[in-house]
Amino acid sequence: MKAETELPVKVEEKEKGRRTLPMFVQGALYLSPSLVLFFIFLFYPMARTIYLSLFLTDGQGEPIRFVGFENFTYLFQSPSFQNSIKATVLFVLYTVPAGILLALFLAIIANEKLKGIGFFRTIFSSTMGMSVAASSVIWMFMYNPAIGLFNQIVQVFGLSETQWLLDPKYALLAVSAATIWMNTGFAFLVLLGGLQNIDQQLYEYAKIAGVGYFYQLRKITLPLLSPTLFFIITVSLINAFQTFGQIDMLTKGGPIETTNVIVYSIYKDAFINHNIGSASAQAVLLFFAILLVTLLQFKIGEKKVHYQ
Amino acid sequence: MKKVDLLNVSKSYDGHHYVIHEISVSIETGEFFVLVGPSGCGKSTMLRMIAGLENISEGEIWIEGRKANHLLPHERDISMVFQNYALFPHLTVEKNIRFGLHTKKISKQEQKRRCQEAAEMLGLTELLDRKPRELSGGQRQRVALARAIVTQSSICLMDEPLSNLDAKLRAKMRSEIRQIQRQLGITMIYVTHDQIEAMTMADRMMVLNKGEIQQIGRPLDIYNRPANTFVASFIGSPPMNLAKVKFEGNVLIFEDGRAFAISEKVSKTVKEKDLLIGIRPEAIRLARNGENALVVTTVNSEILGTETFISFQMANVQWVARWNGQWNIPIGKKIPIIVNEQDIFLFSAKNGQRLYSSPQEKSSFSLEEEILL
């Protein structure tokens, strides 16, 4: 009995001796590695961008003169930037809904338990393993007016050849199609994972209850997939706003700036025109645009999400 | 006339190994039929075959006089309660209960009425607007039961519905399920690995092992006359004590040389030499002075309050005796024990089949007799 009463006292003393650092310092120490990385690669560049967006800069990107919001007012009046906004919005509208619907469709059919379904799951998710550069080259060949697959198909139907990437009518659509293809793999994989997480017994119960396939889809699959759908919609939206690689590879913002999305416009202003101030202002605007869309999505979209 | 008939039903996934082999049974209208066996014995597969969730490899299933082999699950007029309840997490209790009723062409009002009725029966009225995650395990279980009730199907299948509940709640739900089944006159097919559930709930039960029927019968018949050593050791807790014996003359000789004399009446019925003797723990008594006893050494004793389990070494296996009351027996103590001849079972050592059990009824008490005495 004696030993039992003594023991806790000893432990307490030991702990007291060890607890020399206040809790806050301990916590900060654990956080410090990621805080340092975040500061170097995220917070500092962001602060610097906001700072630079308020200045006129020289060719080296050094601020020369404080101009306040002049960079911004100039941008809003510039037809070129307005065009970039239009291109970006169109690009997002073309790629996000179509891409997610395609991935959802593929995930639902690949979720069936069939022999050899693993083959299709691999194929459908394979675009995730390809770099943007490699896939862009593939699509560049397919869009090639002389030897490309698309023109061959078009010719079979007796229509005239099209300069897919050089025709202002088609260029943005062509880049969007390639982007949908590239993004499908990831969205497919995430959605398939979400589908596999749904308890199979719910479907068995539905079978016994005798409800139809589309009723099951509407009342079981989609509600239970909603957290995954919400995630993939958010990520896809942010991704679409930030697309750069395939535009640089396929069209370089042309023709007549129809594919000059904001990110590409930032790149051109910063590294070709060396107008860092304007580029920074655009980056700040894009940041707030994405922030706004994401916030709206959380406000409106999350109400429809059923977390388990 | 509602009835489920299985005729030589077999199930195999690869064509060679059977997970269910040649099962034939008739389940009567309004009967509480329990499938019991250790995990992996095929009992759940069998239930799922009756439900139509698994294909039938061979044999026939008849439901209410209709061949059901190729009927879809919802064409079989059954309801089912799953082990993890299979409640829809995004729907309220009420919507969960009413799920799928529209397919049976039931009007909204009727749906509402049935839902209310089932909720009242199970004490869920207050909870109809909650989501499943806001309910306790027992309440979820009730919702799953309510879903089975509102369909008004005459056959209800339950797949280990109580295994996720704690012991206290399980005992309560046991009697509740039994009452509802009686009240509504449903034909119940109930799967469990828990022999206590099987003993207490079943009208009849089927003991399964490795996909084959071991025995079908009323719980007490199975307890009193187990068909083989598997049933003997599976039903009853603690299980029946078994030991190898040689049968010579009128004596059973244990492996350690101890002998147990049996009367001619018993020895006549047994033809084989190598046997297994089986004795229920409650049949082992403390010997009184002058009785011809076996002396054994205790290895362990567990006092449960109303009774005491005493383990001792018998040949090379451990046996358990179960005595009423609280016995303080030190470990290593030598105690004299005795078993009445009508309490022994003899099984073939070759195939485990029962060769002998007392033809007399075991001590089943009936109220009338006890009061008259």
XYZ file of C-alpha atoms in Angstrom:
681
model
C 0.000 0.000 0.000
C 2.814 2.381 0.909
C 4.594 1.977 -2.395
C 1.394 2.711 -4.269
C 0.832 6.041 -2.578
C 4.408 7.144 -3.039
C 4.642 6.424 -6.720
C 2.437 9.190 -8.198
C 4.227 11.848 -6.164
C 7.565 10.855 -7.647
C 6.241 10.959 -11.188
C 4.867 14.434 -10.661
C 8.192 15.729 -9.436
C 9.958 14.279 -12.422
C 7.497 15.888 -14.797
C 7.877 19.232 -13.129
C 11.627 19.086 -13.602
C 11.250 18.280 -17.248
C 8.716 21.009 -17.954
C 11.152 23.881 -18.159
C 9.947 25.187 -21.542
C 6.559 26.864 -21.619
C 3.963 25.103 -23.741
C 3.936 27.877 -26.315
C 7.677 27.599 -27.036
C 7.378 23.820 -27.272
C 4.549 24.133 -29.772
C 6.410 26.750 -31.781
C 9.443 24.475 -31.959
C 7.387 21.680 -33.440
C 5.866 24.074 -35.959
C 9.125 25.799 -36.873
C 10.276 23.541 -39.762
C 7.076 24.058 -41.708
C 6.837 27.690 -40.647
C 10.335 28.372 -42.013
C 9.518 26.675 -45.314
C 6.172 28.431 -45.590
C 7.796 31.753 -44.856
C 10.541 31.391 -47.469
C 8.406 29.974 -50.250
C 4.953 31.394 -49.543
C 4.576 34.283 -47.143
C 7.611 36.268 -48.218
C 6.931 36.005 -51.989
C 3.314 36.899 -51.371
C 4.138 39.957 -49.324
C 6.760 40.949 -51.868
C 4.233 40.583 -54.710
C 1.693 42.777 -52.960
C 4.434 45.314 -52.234
C 5.649 45.332 -55.853
C 2.119 45.673 -57.225
C 2.029 49.171 -55.741
C 5.216 50.301 -57.529
C 6.514 51.181 -60.919
C 9.476 48.870 -61.514
C 12.572 48.861 -63.717
C 13.721 46.067 -65.990
C 15.403 44.266 -63.097
C 12.176 44.229 -61.126
C 13.409 46.812 -58.623
C 10.739 49.245 -57.468
C 11.349 52.795 -58.749
C 8.365 54.844 -57.726
C 5.341 54.271 -55.504
C 2.218 54.581 -57.634
C -0.476 53.347 -55.303
C -3.285 51.555 -57.116
C -2.298 52.898 -60.524
C -1.218 49.432 -61.724
C -4.667 48.139 -60.883
C -6.651 50.952 -62.424
C -4.543 50.634 -65.553
C -5.244 46.895 -65.704
C -8.983 47.299 -65.422
C -8.994 49.745 -68.302
C -6.706 47.620 -70.474
C -8.620 45.670 -73.158
C -5.864 43.088 -73.134
C -6.406 42.315 -69.426
C -10.160 42.271 -69.883
C -9.598 39.738 -72.601
C -7.436 37.701 -70.207
C -10.233 37.690 -67.661
C -12.657 36.507 -70.316
C -10.252 33.792 -71.487
C -9.663 32.615 -67.919
C -13.372 32.462 -67.059
C -14.146 30.622 -70.284
C -11.262 28.231 -69.713
C -12.525 27.440 -66.188
C -16.083 26.957 -67.466
C -14.929 24.685 -70.282
C -12.616 22.489 -68.241
C -13.988 22.136 -64.692
C -17.601 20.940 -65.168
C -16.819 18.791 -68.200
C -13.698 17.333 -66.584
C -15.449 16.412 -63.365
C -18.491 14.958 -65.102
C -16.233 12.854 -67.297
C -14.187 11.659 -64.309
C -17.379 10.932 -62.345
C -18.811 8.924 -65.210
C -15.601 6.932 -65.601
C -15.340 6.371 -61.837
C -18.909 5.082 -61.628
C -18.481 2.620 -64.468
C -15.046 1.556 -63.178
C -16.502 0.926 -59.723
C -18.444 -2.111 -60.949
C -17.059 -5.432 -59.824
C -16.146 -7.085 -63.105
C -13.333 -9.289 -64.261
C -10.440 -7.232 -65.579
C -11.805 -3.964 -64.206
C -8.305 -3.251 -62.867
C -7.161 -2.760 -66.458
C -9.706 0.001 -67.019
C -8.979 1.601 -63.674
C -5.304 1.766 -64.632
C -6.062 3.198 -68.075
C -8.494 5.787 -66.748
C -6.098 7.020 -64.096
C -3.005 6.819 -66.300
C -3.042 10.472 -67.363
C -2.178 11.335 -63.782
C 1.242 9.824 -64.334
C 2.068 11.943 -67.354
C 3.785 15.281 -67.197
C 2.057 18.311 -68.652
C 4.893 18.701 -71.152
C 4.646 15.146 -72.458
C 0.874 15.237 -72.788
C 1.028 18.637 -74.447
C 3.355 17.266 -77.107
C 0.966 14.370 -77.740
C -1.943 16.764 -78.164
C 0.156 19.060 -80.312
C 0.630 16.188 -82.749
C -3.041 15.355 -82.671
C -3.945 18.969 -83.460
C -1.340 19.210 -86.192
C -3.165 20.422 -89.336
C -1.238 18.156 -91.709
C -0.659 14.880 -89.846
C -2.934 15.255 -86.794
C -5.614 12.772 -85.818
C -8.337 15.379 -85.554
C -8.063 16.591 -89.102
C -8.094 13.026 -90.334
C -11.321 12.414 -88.449
C -12.768 15.667 -89.762
C -11.872 14.657 -93.301
C -13.659 11.344 -92.944
C -16.834 13.305 -92.363
C -16.101 15.392 -95.407
C -15.439 18.638 -93.586
C -12.597 21.023 -94.315
C -9.306 20.931 -92.422
C -9.018 23.172 -89.396
C -6.010 24.901 -87.892
C -7.065 23.862 -84.397
C -4.479 25.795 -82.436
C -4.201 28.749 -84.777
C -7.881 29.511 -85.331
C -9.181 31.987 -82.714
C -12.528 30.211 -82.785
C -11.086 26.853 -81.743
C -7.826 27.522 -79.913
C -9.252 27.899 -76.407
C -11.549 24.892 -76.921
C -8.624 22.853 -78.184
C -6.484 23.714 -75.155
C -9.458 22.997 -72.867
C -9.991 19.561 -74.397
C -6.339 18.709 -73.812
C -6.586 20.005 -70.236
C -9.687 17.936 -69.499
C -7.839 14.865 -70.689
C -4.814 15.662 -68.504
C -6.865 16.329 -65.371
C -9.196 13.354 -65.716
C -6.746 10.852 -64.238
C -6.444 12.593 -60.898
C -10.142 13.424 -60.580
C -11.019 9.855 -61.588
C -8.727 8.359 -58.987
C -10.025 10.583 -56.182
C -13.664 9.934 -57.117
C -13.092 6.193 -57.440
C -11.548 6.243 -53.973
C -14.627 8.067 -52.708
C -16.941 5.538 -54.327
C -15.054 2.616 -52.836
C -15.460 4.139 -49.405
C -19.233 3.849 -49.611
C -20.483 0.901 -47.611
C -21.497 -1.895 -49.993
C -24.259 -2.970 -47.618
C -26.135 0.249 -48.373
C -26.449 -0.927 -51.968
C -27.446 -4.378 -50.831
C -30.143 -2.842 -48.691
C -31.280 -0.781 -51.687
C -31.447 -3.962 -53.771
C -33.692 -5.625 -51.225
C -35.816 -2.469 -51.012
C -36.077 -2.665 -54.780
C -35.165 0.893 -55.805
C -33.920 1.546 -59.327
C -30.389 2.259 -60.490
C -30.774 5.995 -60.969
C -32.621 6.354 -57.685
C -29.640 4.670 -56.025
C -27.287 7.002 -57.853
C -29.252 10.068 -56.783
C -30.117 9.067 -53.222
C -27.100 7.039 -52.157
C -24.069 7.463 -54.374
C -24.071 11.216 -54.957
C -24.891 12.283 -51.367
C -22.280 9.959 -49.935
C -19.765 11.014 -52.560
C -20.430 14.691 -51.910
C -17.425 15.312 -49.630
C -15.147 13.858 -52.310
C -16.946 15.770 -55.059
C -16.624 18.976 -53.074
C -12.906 18.396 -52.649
C -12.292 17.640 -56.296
C -14.389 20.610 -57.463
C -12.439 22.975 -55.215
C -9.075 21.603 -56.286
C -10.057 21.558 -59.975
C -11.263 25.155 -59.835
C -8.042 26.360 -58.265
C -6.039 24.286 -60.746
C -7.946 25.644 -63.709
C -7.294 29.228 -62.630
C -3.590 28.458 -62.419
C -3.105 26.514 -65.657
C 0.088 27.453 -67.427
C 2.063 24.537 -68.869
C -0.176 23.370 -71.679
C -0.931 26.949 -72.775
C 2.761 27.707 -72.998
C 3.370 24.488 -74.951
C 0.375 24.596 -77.283
C -0.504 28.219 -78.076
C 1.728 30.614 -76.132
C -1.330 32.702 -75.392
C -2.251 33.147 -79.060
C -3.926 33.385 -81.506
C -4.925 37.033 -81.035
C -4.623 36.497 -77.278
C -7.652 34.141 -77.191
C -5.813 31.742 -74.888
C -3.960 34.426 -72.969
C -5.295 33.455 -69.552
C -4.287 35.559 -66.562
C -1.452 33.271 -65.461
C 0.015 33.382 -68.940
C -0.434 37.135 -69.070
C 1.434 37.413 -65.742
C 4.250 35.324 -67.149
C 4.475 37.482 -70.286
C 4.411 40.749 -68.375
C 6.992 39.586 -65.852
C 9.492 37.689 -67.958
C 9.027 38.983 -71.507
C 7.920 42.592 -71.041
C 9.805 42.904 -67.731
C 6.913 44.861 -66.261
C 7.069 43.386 -62.777
C 4.706 45.932 -61.245
C 1.886 45.099 -63.625
C 2.548 41.369 -63.340
C 2.449 41.600 -59.552
C -0.836 43.487 -59.694
C -2.327 40.773 -61.902
C -1.039 38.098 -59.539
C -2.686 39.878 -56.614
C -5.966 40.119 -58.525
C -5.809 36.427 -59.462
C -5.111 35.526 -55.852
C -8.180 37.380 -54.659
C -10.289 35.976 -57.465
C -9.379 32.402 -56.498
C -9.877 33.216 -52.835
C -13.311 34.638 -53.567
C -14.394 31.652 -55.675
C -13.173 29.198 -53.045
C -14.919 31.092 -50.251
C -18.124 31.206 -52.269
C -17.857 27.519 -52.883
C -17.461 26.801 -49.194
C -20.380 29.106 -48.365
C -22.775 27.753 -50.979
C -21.467 24.346 -51.947
C -20.674 22.931 -48.546
C -24.296 23.113 -47.457
C -25.009 20.296 -49.866
C -22.200 18.136 -48.545
C -23.032 15.262 -46.199
C -20.109 14.488 -43.980
C -20.465 11.162 -42.260
C -48.620 -19.955 -46.509
C -45.142 -18.505 -46.129
C -42.282 -20.826 -45.992
C -38.685 -21.067 -47.073
C -37.417 -24.335 -48.485
C -33.840 -25.149 -49.302
C -33.163 -28.220 -51.432
C -29.569 -29.452 -51.659
C -28.301 -25.898 -51.843
C -24.575 -25.556 -52.472
C -22.318 -22.615 -53.046
C -18.887 -22.645 -54.562
C -16.803 -19.774 -55.831
C -14.309 -21.836 -57.834
C -16.236 -24.998 -58.678
C -14.116 -27.228 -56.432
C -14.419 -25.990 -52.878
C -17.831 -25.638 -51.377
C -18.490 -22.909 -48.822
C -22.007 -24.288 -48.491
C -22.572 -27.952 -49.182
C -25.861 -29.729 -49.798
C -28.036 -27.824 -47.375
C -31.645 -28.954 -47.185
C -34.064 -27.488 -44.695
C -37.680 -26.388 -44.453
C -38.435 -23.264 -42.489
C -42.019 -23.061 -41.285
C -44.351 -20.095 -41.316
C -43.926 -17.839 -38.308
C -40.925 -19.744 -37.106
C -37.857 -18.198 -35.498
C -35.105 -20.113 -37.218
C -31.499 -19.560 -36.168
C -28.403 -20.402 -38.191
C -25.535 -20.778 -35.791
C -21.896 -21.719 -36.247
C -18.365 -20.420 -35.813
C -17.190 -17.572 -38.029
C -16.459 -18.682 -41.557
C -18.874 -21.612 -41.436
C -20.987 -20.228 -44.267
C -24.011 -19.096 -42.277
C -23.948 -15.525 -43.589
C -23.421 -16.758 -47.141
C -26.465 -18.947 -46.738
C -28.563 -16.037 -45.523
C -27.363 -13.906 -48.420
C -28.323 -16.671 -50.814
C -31.825 -16.701 -49.387
C -31.902 -12.910 -49.740
C -30.740 -13.110 -53.338
C -27.503 -11.217 -52.756
C -25.404 -14.247 -53.689
C -25.877 -16.656 -56.560
C -26.803 -20.246 -55.873
C -24.315 -22.680 -57.401
C -26.425 -25.797 -57.039
C -29.773 -26.735 -55.588
C -33.024 -24.863 -55.252
C -34.516 -22.245 -52.973
C -38.284 -22.038 -52.691
C -39.998 -19.124 -51.029
C -43.732 -19.452 -50.406
C -44.015 -22.222 -52.926
C -42.261 -20.213 -55.645
C -38.881 -21.221 -56.954
C -36.681 -18.280 -56.019
C -33.296 -19.160 -57.518
C -33.498 -16.402 -60.095
C -35.771 -13.928 -58.347
C -34.231 -10.535 -57.647
C -33.881 -9.630 -53.953
C -36.876 -7.282 -53.979
C -39.083 -9.870 -55.681
C -38.720 -12.251 -52.745
C -40.837 -10.286 -50.282
C -38.189 -10.265 -47.590
C -36.656 -7.670 -45.322
C -33.135 -7.792 -44.025
C -31.217 -6.378 -41.076
C -27.472 -6.147 -41.589
C -24.735 -6.562 -39.024
C -23.639 -2.919 -39.244
C -27.290 -1.879 -39.804
C -26.608 -0.312 -43.253
C -28.340 2.925 -42.289
C -27.990 5.813 -44.718
C -25.814 8.321 -42.880
C -27.154 11.313 -44.811
C -30.840 10.604 -44.218
C -32.891 11.194 -41.089
C -34.270 8.292 -39.125
C -37.695 8.801 -40.694
C -36.314 8.835 -44.239
C -34.210 5.802 -43.422
C -37.279 3.942 -42.250
C -39.309 4.966 -45.295
C -36.527 4.318 -47.790
C -37.730 2.348 -50.772
C -41.368 2.133 -49.658
C -42.414 4.150 -52.726
C -41.393 1.226 -54.934
C -44.050 -0.909 -53.262
C -46.745 1.523 -54.410
C -47.585 2.616 -50.889
C -49.216 6.011 -50.528
C -47.418 8.812 -48.680
C -50.015 8.720 -45.892
C -49.702 4.986 -45.461
C -45.904 5.303 -45.414
C -46.171 7.916 -42.696
C -48.612 5.820 -40.695
C -46.443 2.711 -40.847
C -43.359 4.703 -39.961
C -45.121 6.172 -36.911
C -46.361 2.772 -35.884
C -42.953 1.129 -36.133
C -41.329 4.065 -34.357
C -43.801 3.752 -31.498
C -43.256 0.038 -31.246
C -39.510 0.572 -30.895
C -39.522 3.819 -28.931
C -38.068 5.915 -31.737
C -40.802 8.553 -31.966
C -38.605 11.272 -30.480
C -35.706 10.473 -32.770
C -37.369 10.555 -36.182
C -35.642 13.803 -37.204
C -32.162 12.775 -36.142
C -29.361 11.520 -38.344
C -27.919 8.063 -37.620
C -24.642 9.497 -36.317
C -26.569 11.244 -33.529
C -27.885 7.905 -32.259
C -26.383 5.358 -29.913
C -25.624 1.833 -31.053
C -28.825 0.485 -29.572
C -30.953 3.186 -31.195
C -29.382 2.520 -34.585
C -30.191 -1.126 -34.118
C -33.818 -0.171 -33.472
C -33.940 1.936 -36.626
C -32.694 -1.045 -38.596
C -35.453 -3.144 -37.019
C -38.054 -0.489 -37.797
C -36.994 -0.553 -41.445
C -37.619 -4.271 -41.531
C -41.017 -3.859 -39.885
C -42.453 -1.136 -42.146
C -42.045 -3.211 -45.288
C -44.498 -5.693 -43.731
C -42.623 -8.492 -45.429
C -43.534 -11.844 -44.010
C -39.948 -13.063 -43.975
C -37.199 -11.232 -42.140
C -33.522 -12.075 -42.432
C -31.077 -10.930 -39.767
C -27.321 -11.166 -40.091
C -25.711 -11.026 -36.643
C -27.751 -7.961 -35.733
C -26.620 -7.840 -32.106
C -22.900 -8.393 -32.447
C -22.072 -4.668 -32.356
C -23.861 -4.071 -29.059
C -22.524 -4.399 -25.547
C -23.512 -7.419 -23.484
C -26.225 -5.718 -21.446
C -27.985 -4.203 -24.435
C -27.648 -7.447 -26.344
C -29.610 -9.318 -23.706
C -32.338 -6.675 -23.837
C -32.563 -6.601 -27.626
C -32.685 -10.386 -27.704
C -35.993 -10.508 -25.942
C -37.263 -7.441 -27.777
C -36.622 -8.943 -31.202
C -38.236 -12.170 -30.078
C -41.323 -10.285 -28.855
C -41.708 -8.305 -32.073
C -41.355 -11.458 -34.120
C -44.081 -13.168 -32.107
C -46.320 -10.120 -32.176
C -46.126 -9.713 -35.962
C -45.923 -13.406 -36.751
C -42.947 -12.920 -39.056
C -40.916 -15.848 -40.288
C -37.463 -15.023 -38.995
C -34.173 -16.383 -40.246
C -31.481 -15.243 -37.893
C -27.738 -15.698 -38.217
C -25.469 -15.633 -35.195
C -22.201 -17.057 -33.961
C -23.382 -16.683 -30.385
C -24.758 -19.937 -29.040
C -26.542 -18.109 -26.224
C -28.555 -16.101 -28.768
C -29.315 -19.293 -30.627
C -30.415 -21.141 -27.476
C -32.581 -18.333 -26.136
C -34.252 -17.081 -29.306
C -34.704 -20.012 -31.625
C -37.797 -22.114 -32.193
C -35.476 -24.312 -34.160
C -31.861 -23.916 -35.024
C -29.354 -25.248 -37.496
C -25.778 -25.763 -36.393
C -23.386 -25.281 -39.295
C -19.700 -26.029 -39.593
C -17.531 -25.707 -42.689
C -20.598 -25.265 -44.859
C -22.275 -28.471 -43.750
C -25.263 -29.095 -41.524
C -24.243 -30.561 -38.194
C -27.688 -30.741 -36.674
C -31.141 -29.206 -36.972
C -33.578 -29.174 -34.118
C -35.110 -27.465 -31.139
C -32.486 -25.820 -28.920
C -33.023 -28.169 -25.979
C -32.958 -31.273 -28.159
C -29.660 -30.119 -29.581
C -28.313 -29.403 -26.119
C -29.494 -32.689 -24.704
C -28.659 -34.855 -27.678
C -25.869 -33.306 -29.733
C -25.360 -35.211 -32.981
C -21.586 -35.080 -32.840
C -18.612 -33.707 -30.928
C -18.710 -30.412 -32.840
C -22.242 -29.635 -31.744
C -21.467 -30.902 -28.254
C -18.576 -28.520 -27.805
C -20.161 -25.593 -29.685
C -23.451 -25.461 -27.822
C -23.182 -24.872 -24.102
C -20.929 -22.620 -22.095
C -18.510 -23.714 -20.776
C -18.476 -26.394 -23.511
C -18.935 -30.088 -22.960
C -15.852 -31.844 -21.580
C -14.457 -34.396 -23.995
C -11.706 -36.993 -23.573
C -10.454 -40.029 -25.448
C -11.322 -43.347 -23.865
C -10.873 -47.016 -24.723
C -13.875 -49.256 -24.318
C -12.985 -52.611 -22.804
C -15.515 -54.947 -21.299
C -17.792 -52.729 -19.268
C -15.159 -50.147 -18.496
C -14.099 -46.932 -20.178
C -10.356 -46.424 -19.739
C -8.929 -42.923 -19.947
C -5.509 -42.330 -21.473
C -3.948 -41.911 -18.037
C -5.271 -45.314 -17.001
C -8.242 -44.139 -14.945
C -11.348 -46.202 -15.442
C -15.054 -45.476 -15.489
C -17.426 -48.392 -15.168
C -20.625 -48.448 -17.197
C -23.646 -50.678 -16.972
C -24.557 -53.332 -19.488
C -27.413 -51.178 -20.724
C -24.915 -48.677 -22.079
C -22.220 -51.049 -23.193
C -24.703 -52.973 -25.319
C -25.335 -49.947 -27.513
C -21.680 -49.308 -28.258
C -19.799 -51.376 -30.796
C -16.609 -49.357 -31.337
C -13.451 -49.545 -29.244
C -12.063 -46.011 -29.579
C -14.464 -43.505 -28.149
C -14.752 -39.971 -26.919
C -16.552 -39.468 -23.680
C -18.491 -36.249 -23.229
C -19.727 -34.816 -19.965
C -21.443 -31.470 -19.445
C -19.749 -29.314 -16.776
C -22.919 -29.199 -14.692
C -23.098 -33.021 -14.630
C -19.871 -33.346 -12.660
C -20.687 -33.599 -8.946
C -18.659 -33.692 -5.808
C -18.626 -37.256 -4.520
C -20.120 -38.015 -1.132
C -18.460 -40.370 1.319
C -18.483 -43.939 0.164
C -19.199 -43.199 -3.476
C -16.830 -44.632 -6.031
C -15.171 -41.386 -7.045
C -12.432 -40.179 -9.385
C -9.911 -38.041 -7.574
C -8.686 -35.065 -9.593
C -6.412 -32.089 -8.923
C -7.796 -28.590 -9.437
C -5.937 -26.290 -11.806
C -8.071 -23.200 -11.557
C -11.337 -21.999 -10.134
C -13.507 -19.074 -11.214
C -16.186 -17.841 -8.862
C -18.969 -16.055 -10.721
C -21.208 -15.308 -7.772
C -24.064 -17.696 -8.481
C -21.813 -20.494 -9.629
C -18.206 -21.646 -9.679
C -16.199 -23.120 -12.555
C -13.565 -25.570 -11.379
C -10.915 -26.645 -13.904
C -8.991 -29.834 -13.406
C -6.700 -32.100 -15.383
C -8.301 -35.234 -16.836
C -5.858 -37.433 -18.738
C -4.183 -34.851 -20.986
C -7.034 -32.369 -21.339
C -8.506 -29.806 -18.997
C -12.058 -30.315 -17.878
C -14.399 -27.882 -16.242
C -17.000 -28.601 -13.608
C -19.784 -26.159 -12.904
C -21.145 -26.066 -9.413
C -23.857 -23.884 -7.984
C -22.870 -21.431 -5.289
C -19.538 -19.973 -4.306
C -16.809 -22.527 -3.728
C -13.456 -21.542 -2.356
C -11.198 -24.250 -3.686
C -7.445 -23.721 -3.519
C -5.466 -24.588 -6.636
C -3.731 -27.980 -6.429
C -6.387 -29.389 -4.100
C -7.394 -32.998 -4.671
C -11.143 -33.394 -4.971
C -13.288 -36.491 -5.477
C -15.780 -36.175 -8.329
C -18.498 -38.387 -9.686
C -20.732 -38.447 -12.764
C -24.060 -40.213 -13.078
C -24.220 -42.683 -15.884
C -27.232 -41.038 -17.506
C -25.195 -37.847 -17.898
C -22.491 -39.245 -20.126
C -22.314 -39.055 -23.901
C -20.237 -41.373 -26.036
C -18.979 -40.366 -29.468
C -17.091 -42.301 -32.100
C -13.426 -41.307 -32.108
C -13.335 -41.868 -35.858
C -16.021 -39.470 -37.114
C -17.230 -37.756 -33.954
C -20.813 -39.031 -34.346
C -22.763 -39.632 -31.156
C -23.087 -43.310 -30.272
C -24.810 -43.055 -26.939
C -26.747 -40.629 -24.824
C -29.202 -41.317 -22.078
C -32.626 -42.103 -23.556
C -34.347 -40.442 -20.579
C -35.453 -36.826 -20.759
C -32.955 -34.587 -19.056
C -34.064 -32.630 -16.035
C -36.385 -30.167 -17.744
C -38.537 -28.578 -15.133
C -42.138 -27.800 -15.758
C -44.100 -25.405 -13.624
C -47.054 -27.704 -13.025
C -44.927 -30.536 -11.703
C -42.930 -28.291 -9.426
C -46.029 -26.704 -7.921
C -47.719 -30.069 -7.391
C -44.669 -31.330 -5.546
